[in-house]
Coordinates of C-alpha atoms in Angstrom, one line a residue:
M161 CA -26.4 46.4 33.8
P162 CA -27.4 46.1 30.0
P163 CA -30.8 47.0 29.1
P164 CA -33.2 44.1 29.0
R165 CA -33.2 41.9 25.4
E166 CA -36.0 42.7 23.1
R167 CA -37.9 40.9 20.6
V168 CA -37.6 42.4 17.0
V169 CA -40.4 41.2 14.9
L170 CA -40.5 42.4 11.4
A171 CA -43.9 41.2 10.7
T172 CA -47.2 40.2 12.6
R173 CA -49.3 37.1 11.6
R174 CA -52.4 38.5 11.6
G175 CA -54.6 35.3 11.3
A176 CA -52.7 31.9 11.7
R177 CA -54.1 29.7 9.0
I178 CA -55.7 26.8 10.7
V179 CA -54.1 23.6 9.2
R180 CA -56.5 21.2 9.1
T181 CA -55.2 18.7 6.8
R182 CA -55.3 15.6 9.3
V183 CA -59.5 16.5 9.9
E184 CA -59.5 16.4 6.1
V185 CA -58.1 12.7 5.9
E186 CA -59.7 11.7 9.0
E187 CA -63.6 12.6 8.0
Q188 CA -62.9 11.6 4.3
T189 CA -63.4 14.6 2.6
A190 CA -62.7 15.4 -1.1
V191 CA -59.1 16.9 0.1
G192 CA -58.5 14.1 2.6
E193 CA -59.0 11.5 -0.4
A194 CA -57.0 12.9 -2.6
M195 CA -54.2 13.1 -0.5
V196 CA -54.8 9.0 0.5
R197 CA -55.0 8.9 -3.7
G198 CA -51.8 10.5 -3.8
L199 CA -50.1 8.3 -1.2
I200 CA -51.4 5.2 -2.8
R201 CA -50.2 6.4 -6.2
A202 CA -46.8 6.8 -5.2
Q203 CA -46.5 3.4 -2.9
L204 CA -48.0 2.0 -6.4
A205 CA -45.2 3.6 -8.3
L206 CA -42.5 2.6 -5.9
A207 CA -43.8 -1.2 -6.2
L208 CA -43.7 -0.9 -9.4
R209 CA -40.6 0.2 -10.3
M210 CA -38.9 -2.3 -7.7
A211 CA -41.0 -5.2 -9.7
A212 CA -38.8 -3.9 -12.9
V213 CA -35.7 -3.8 -11.2
V214 CA -36.2 -7.7 -9.9
V215 CA -37.9 -8.5 -13.6
L216 CA -34.7 -7.2 -15.0
L217 CA -31.9 -9.2 -12.6
V218 CA -34.0 -12.5 -12.5
G219 CA -34.9 -12.1 -16.7
L220 CA -31.6 -11.0 -17.9
M221 CA -29.9 -14.0 -16.2
P222 CA -31.1 -16.1 -19.5
L223 CA -29.7 -13.4 -21.8
L224 CA -26.4 -13.4 -20.4
W225 CA -26.4 -17.5 -21.0
V226 CA -26.9 -17.0 -24.8
V227 CA -24.7 -13.8 -25.1
A228 CA -21.9 -16.1 -23.2
P229 CA -22.4 -19.4 -23.6
A230 CA -19.0 -20.4 -21.8
A231 CA -20.9 -19.0 -18.5
G232 CA -23.6 -21.2 -18.6
T233 CA -21.3 -24.1 -18.7
A234 CA -18.6 -23.2 -16.3
R235 CA -18.6 -25.0 -13.0
L236 CA -17.4 -23.9 -10.0
W237 CA -16.7 -26.4 -6.8
G238 CA -18.6 -29.0 -9.4
V239 CA -22.0 -27.3 -9.4
G240 CA -22.9 -25.1 -13.0
V241 CA -22.5 -21.4 -12.1
P242 CA -26.0 -20.6 -13.2
W243 CA -27.2 -23.0 -10.4
W244 CA -25.0 -20.6 -8.2
I245 CA -26.5 -17.6 -9.3
L246 CA -29.8 -18.8 -9.0
A247 CA -29.8 -20.6 -6.1
V248 CA -27.1 -18.1 -3.9
A249 CA -26.7 -15.0 -5.7
A250 CA -30.0 -14.2 -6.0
Y251 CA -31.2 -14.1 -2.4
P252 CA -28.7 -11.1 -1.5
A253 CA -30.1 -9.5 -4.7
L254 CA -33.7 -9.9 -3.6
L255 CA -33.5 -8.9 0.0
A256 CA -31.3 -5.4 -1.2
V257 CA -34.5 -4.8 -3.5
G258 CA -36.8 -5.7 -0.8
V259 CA -35.0 -4.0 1.9
A260 CA -34.6 -0.5 -0.6
F261 CA -38.4 -0.7 -1.1
V262 CA -39.3 -0.9 2.8
R263 CA -37.0 2.4 3.3
A264 CA -38.3 4.2 0.1
A265 CA -42.3 3.4 1.5
G266 CA -41.4 4.3 4.6
R267 CA -40.0 7.5 3.7
N268 CA -43.1 8.0 1.4
E269 CA -45.7 7.4 4.7
Q270 CA -43.4 9.5 6.3
E271 CA -43.6 12.4 4.3
F272 CA -47.6 11.8 4.2
A273 CA -47.7 11.7 7.6
D274 CA -45.8 15.1 8.1
L275 CA -48.0 16.5 5.2
V276 CA -50.9 15.6 7.1
D277 CA -49.5 16.9 10.9
D278 CA -51.4 19.6 12.0
R279 CA -48.9 21.4 13.8
W280 CA -48.3 24.8 11.8
P281 CA -44.0 25.0 11.4

């Protein structure tokens, strides 16, 4: 019969560090407030980036008609192409930006929750 397995430990922890980040946030200490401010800043930066994408998508359309006037006068099924873009194509683009925003905001919040989690890895 083989000898019983033995656990080999290279180093022992003398004093496990107590992770108090959740307490810091709940008690609204200076550290907790800084963490929450960081989350708010990250969410604000994300919102501003997504707003810039929407402004570019919608704002560059008039520039397209100036650069390519034929595209502005083209018709598809009796309706002008600019109306098709504004009335039909804009909504899937806005939906895609919205979905991307919600996913990225969720990632920000999950990273914050992981940071605040009291469990030691």
